[in-house]
Amino acid sequence: QVQLVESGGGLVQPGGSLRLSCAASGTIFNINVMGWYRQAPGKERELVAASTSGGTTNSADSVKGRFTISRDNAKNTVYLQMNSLKPEDTAVYYCNAWVQPYSGIYYQQYWGQGTQVTVSS
């Protein structure tokens, strides 16, 4: 089994910054993509940013230039640095990872429990 544990959410004023972290643990042979999704009240879950193990990243147009995703493969950890936060960034942020538990076994998708980010004055 694999667990994704997130940290770093909270309340911040518009224009402020937060850094989210997500550490994967458990039976892990390899992790392909790790990323962050978010879900605001009444809206569908959407991709914020993702990173492959090789360092290729992509992000939503709404966060380009403000959010940066990074990974520490040795620690099975992904980070999301969020700058210039706006009220519309308010949402529950979920960590996501595609994990290969053993060599030769197909990748499986896992989700973290979610961390609340609230941007408000």
PDB file of C-alpha atoms in Angstrom:
ATOM      1  CA  GLN A   1       0.000   0.000   0.000  1.00  0.00           C
ATOM      2  CA  VAL A   2       1.056   3.576  -0.636  1.00  0.00           C
ATOM      3  CA  GLN A   3       0.290   6.668   1.411  1.00  0.00           C
ATOM      4  CA  LEU A   4       0.543  10.267   0.257  1.00  0.00           C
ATOM      5  CA  VAL A   5       0.811  12.746   3.128  1.00  0.00           C
ATOM      6  CA  GLU A   6       0.331  16.426   2.360  1.00  0.00           C
ATOM      7  CA  SER A   7       1.275  19.445   4.427  1.00  0.00           C
ATOM      8  CA  GLY A   8       1.584  23.198   4.104  1.00  0.00           C
ATOM      9  CA  GLY A   9      -1.964  24.403   3.508  1.00  0.00           C
ATOM     10  CA  GLY A  10      -3.569  27.226   5.434  1.00  0.00           C
ATOM     11  CA  LEU A  11      -4.973  30.732   5.343  1.00  0.00           C
ATOM     12  CA  VAL A  12      -3.070  33.440   3.496  1.00  0.00           C
ATOM     13  CA  GLN A  13      -3.828  36.961   2.333  1.00  0.00           C
ATOM     14  CA  PRO A  14      -4.071  37.797  -1.382  1.00  0.00           C
ATOM     15  CA  GLY A  15      -0.600  38.250  -2.819  1.00  0.00           C
ATOM     16  CA  GLY A  16       0.913  35.925  -0.256  1.00  0.00           C
ATOM     17  CA  SER A  17       2.745  32.625  -0.635  1.00  0.00           C
ATOM     18  CA  LEU A  18       2.420  29.055   0.542  1.00  0.00           C
ATOM     19  CA  ARG A  19       4.445  25.921  -0.059  1.00  0.00           C
ATOM     20  CA  LEU A  20       2.737  22.540  -0.176  1.00  0.00           C
ATOM     21  CA  SER A  21       4.603  19.280   0.332  1.00  0.00           C
ATOM     22  CA  CYS A  22       3.554  15.729  -0.374  1.00  0.00           C
ATOM     23  CA  ALA A  23       5.574  12.701   0.693  1.00  0.00           C
ATOM     24  CA  ALA A  24       4.878   9.215  -0.619  1.00  0.00           C
ATOM     25  CA  SER A  25       5.607   6.192   1.536  1.00  0.00           C
ATOM     26  CA  GLY A  26       4.917   2.485   1.550  1.00  0.00           C
ATOM     27  CA  THR A  27       5.605  -0.159  -1.075  1.00  0.00           C
ATOM     28  CA  ILE A  28       7.275   1.857  -3.828  1.00  0.00           C
ATOM     29  CA  PHE A  29       9.547   0.658  -6.619  1.00  0.00           C
ATOM     30  CA  ASN A  30       9.158   3.684  -8.852  1.00  0.00           C
ATOM     31  CA  ILE A  31       7.015   6.798  -9.135  1.00  0.00           C
ATOM     32  CA  ASN A  32       6.271   8.200 -12.557  1.00  0.00           C
ATOM     33  CA  VAL A  33       4.129  11.328 -12.414  1.00  0.00           C
ATOM     34  CA  MET A  34       3.518  13.267  -9.216  1.00  0.00           C
ATOM     35  CA  GLY A  35       1.305  16.281  -9.180  1.00  0.00           C
ATOM     36  CA  TRP A  36      -1.257  18.509  -7.561  1.00  0.00           C
ATOM     37  CA  TYR A  37      -4.955  18.880  -8.248  1.00  0.00           C
ATOM     38  CA  ARG A  38      -7.437  21.200  -6.605  1.00  0.00           C
ATOM     39  CA  GLN A  39     -11.163  21.308  -6.068  1.00  0.00           C
ATOM     40  CA  ALA A  40     -13.085  24.416  -5.147  1.00  0.00           C
ATOM     41  CA  PRO A  41     -16.631  24.245  -3.729  1.00  0.00           C
ATOM     42  CA  GLY A  42     -19.123  23.470  -6.470  1.00  0.00           C
ATOM     43  CA  LYS A  43     -16.428  22.859  -9.055  1.00  0.00           C
ATOM     44  CA  GLU A  44     -14.754  19.805 -10.548  1.00  0.00           C
ATOM     45  CA  ARG A  45     -11.288  18.704  -9.532  1.00  0.00           C
ATOM     46  CA  GLU A  46      -8.700  20.204 -11.849  1.00  0.00           C
ATOM     47  CA  LEU A  47      -5.023  19.690 -12.532  1.00  0.00           C
ATOM     48  CA  VAL A  48      -2.790  22.397 -11.069  1.00  0.00           C
ATOM     49  CA  ALA A  49       0.670  21.094 -11.966  1.00  0.00           C
ATOM     50  CA  ALA A  50       2.454  17.806 -12.514  1.00  0.00           C
ATOM     51  CA  SER A  51       6.011  16.558 -12.847  1.00  0.00           C
ATOM     52  CA  THR A  52       7.526  13.404 -14.264  1.00  0.00           C
ATOM     53  CA  SER A  53      10.432  11.692 -12.561  1.00  0.00           C
ATOM     54  CA  GLY A  54      12.651  13.105 -15.302  1.00  0.00           C
ATOM     55  CA  GLY A  55      11.684  16.651 -14.444  1.00  0.00           C
ATOM     56  CA  THR A  56       9.242  17.439 -17.231  1.00  0.00           C
ATOM     57  CA  THR A  57       6.489  19.635 -15.834  1.00  0.00           C
ATOM     58  CA  ASN A  58       3.208  21.089 -16.938  1.00  0.00           C
ATOM     59  CA  SER A  59       0.785  23.408 -15.222  1.00  0.00           C
ATOM     60  CA  ALA A  60      -2.606  24.986 -15.669  1.00  0.00           C
ATOM     61  CA  ASP A  61      -2.689  28.293 -17.511  1.00  0.00           C
ATOM     62  CA  SER A  62      -4.309  29.910 -14.472  1.00  0.00           C
ATOM     63  CA  VAL A  63      -1.222  29.308 -12.320  1.00  0.00           C
ATOM     64  CA  LYS A  64       1.594  29.740 -14.859  1.00  0.00           C
ATOM     65  CA  GLY A  65       4.127  32.260 -13.642  1.00  0.00           C
ATOM     66  CA  ARG A  66       2.851  32.016 -10.059  1.00  0.00           C
ATOM     67  CA  PHE A  67       3.093  28.350  -9.025  1.00  0.00           C
ATOM     68  CA  THR A  68       6.163  26.137  -9.347  1.00  0.00           C
ATOM     69  CA  ILE A  69       6.209  22.365  -8.972  1.00  0.00           C
ATOM     70  CA  SER A  70       9.359  20.515  -7.989  1.00  0.00           C
ATOM     71  CA  ARG A  71      10.346  17.027  -6.875  1.00  0.00           C
ATOM     72  CA  ASP A  72      12.896  15.285  -4.733  1.00  0.00           C
ATOM     73  CA  ASN A  73      12.948  11.792  -6.217  1.00  0.00           C
ATOM     74  CA  ALA A  74      15.233  10.457  -3.488  1.00  0.00           C
ATOM     75  CA  LYS A  75      12.621  11.430  -0.894  1.00  0.00           C
ATOM     76  CA  ASN A  76       9.563  10.541  -3.038  1.00  0.00           C
ATOM     77  CA  THR A  77       8.349  14.055  -2.360  1.00  0.00           C
ATOM     78  CA  VAL A  78       6.710  16.685  -4.520  1.00  0.00           C
ATOM     79  CA  TYR A  79       6.384  20.365  -3.690  1.00  0.00           C
ATOM     80  CA  LEU A  80       4.166  23.177  -4.917  1.00  0.00           C
ATOM     81  CA  GLN A  81       5.444  26.700  -4.347  1.00  0.00           C
ATOM     82  CA  MET A  82       2.510  29.064  -4.677  1.00  0.00           C
ATOM     83  CA  ASN A  83       3.217  32.782  -5.015  1.00  0.00           C
ATOM     84  CA  SER A  84       0.985  35.784  -5.728  1.00  0.00           C
ATOM     85  CA  LEU A  85      -1.998  33.869  -4.439  1.00  0.00           C
ATOM     86  CA  LYS A  86      -5.468  35.031  -5.428  1.00  0.00           C
ATOM     87  CA  PRO A  87      -8.864  34.395  -3.804  1.00  0.00           C
ATOM     88  CA  GLU A  88      -9.753  32.179  -6.774  1.00  0.00           C
ATOM     89  CA  ASP A  89      -6.924  29.838  -5.749  1.00  0.00           C
ATOM     90  CA  THR A  90      -8.963  28.886  -2.690  1.00  0.00           C
ATOM     91  CA  ALA A  91      -9.596  25.146  -2.830  1.00  0.00           C
ATOM     92  CA  VAL A  92      -8.695  21.786  -1.357  1.00  0.00           C
ATOM     93  CA  TYR A  93      -5.396  20.739  -2.910  1.00  0.00           C
ATOM     94  CA  TYR A  94      -4.800  17.035  -3.509  1.00  0.00           C
ATOM     95  CA  CYS A  95      -1.519  15.287  -4.134  1.00  0.00           C
ATOM     96  CA  ASN A  96      -1.545  12.648  -6.866  1.00  0.00           C
ATOM     97  CA  ALA A  97       1.010  10.026  -7.813  1.00  0.00           C
ATOM     98  CA  TRP A  98       1.357   7.134 -10.245  1.00  0.00           C
ATOM     99  CA  VAL A  99       3.273   4.465  -8.346  1.00  0.00           C
ATOM    100  CA  GLN A 100       4.811   1.188  -9.452  1.00  0.00           C
ATOM    101  CA  PRO A 101       4.898  -0.948  -6.289  1.00  0.00           C
ATOM    102  CA  TYR A 102       7.176  -3.645  -7.689  1.00  0.00           C
ATOM    103  CA  SER A 103       9.316  -4.039 -10.785  1.00  0.00           C
ATOM    104  CA  GLY A 104       7.247  -5.227 -13.722  1.00  0.00           C
ATOM    105  CA  ILE A 105       3.952  -4.340 -12.095  1.00  0.00           C
ATOM    106  CA  TYR A 106       1.697  -1.751 -13.688  1.00  0.00           C
ATOM    107  CA  TYR A 107       1.470   1.738 -12.220  1.00  0.00           C
ATOM    108  CA  GLN A 108      -1.378   2.542  -9.852  1.00  0.00           C
ATOM    109  CA  GLN A 109      -2.845   5.951  -9.054  1.00  0.00           C
ATOM    110  CA  TYR A 110      -2.952   7.261  -5.486  1.00  0.00           C
ATOM    111  CA  TRP A 111      -4.401  10.371  -3.883  1.00  0.00           C
ATOM    112  CA  GLY A 112      -3.597  12.267  -0.730  1.00  0.00           C
ATOM    113  CA  GLN A 113      -6.257  13.272   1.765  1.00  0.00           C
ATOM    114  CA  GLY A 114      -6.228  16.900   0.652  1.00  0.00           C
ATOM    115  CA  THR A 115      -5.112  20.118   2.294  1.00  0.00           C
ATOM    116  CA  GLN A 116      -7.156  23.308   2.444  1.00  0.00           C
ATOM    117  CA  VAL A 117      -5.759  26.500   0.954  1.00  0.00           C
ATOM    118  CA  THR A 118      -7.756  29.646   1.659  1.00  0.00           C
ATOM    119  CA  VAL A 119      -6.804  32.995   0.171  1.00  0.00           C
ATOM    120  CA  SER A 120      -8.675  35.791   1.881  1.00  0.00           C
ATOM    121  CA  SER A 121      -8.143  39.167   3.472  1.00  0.00           C
TER     122      SER A 121
END
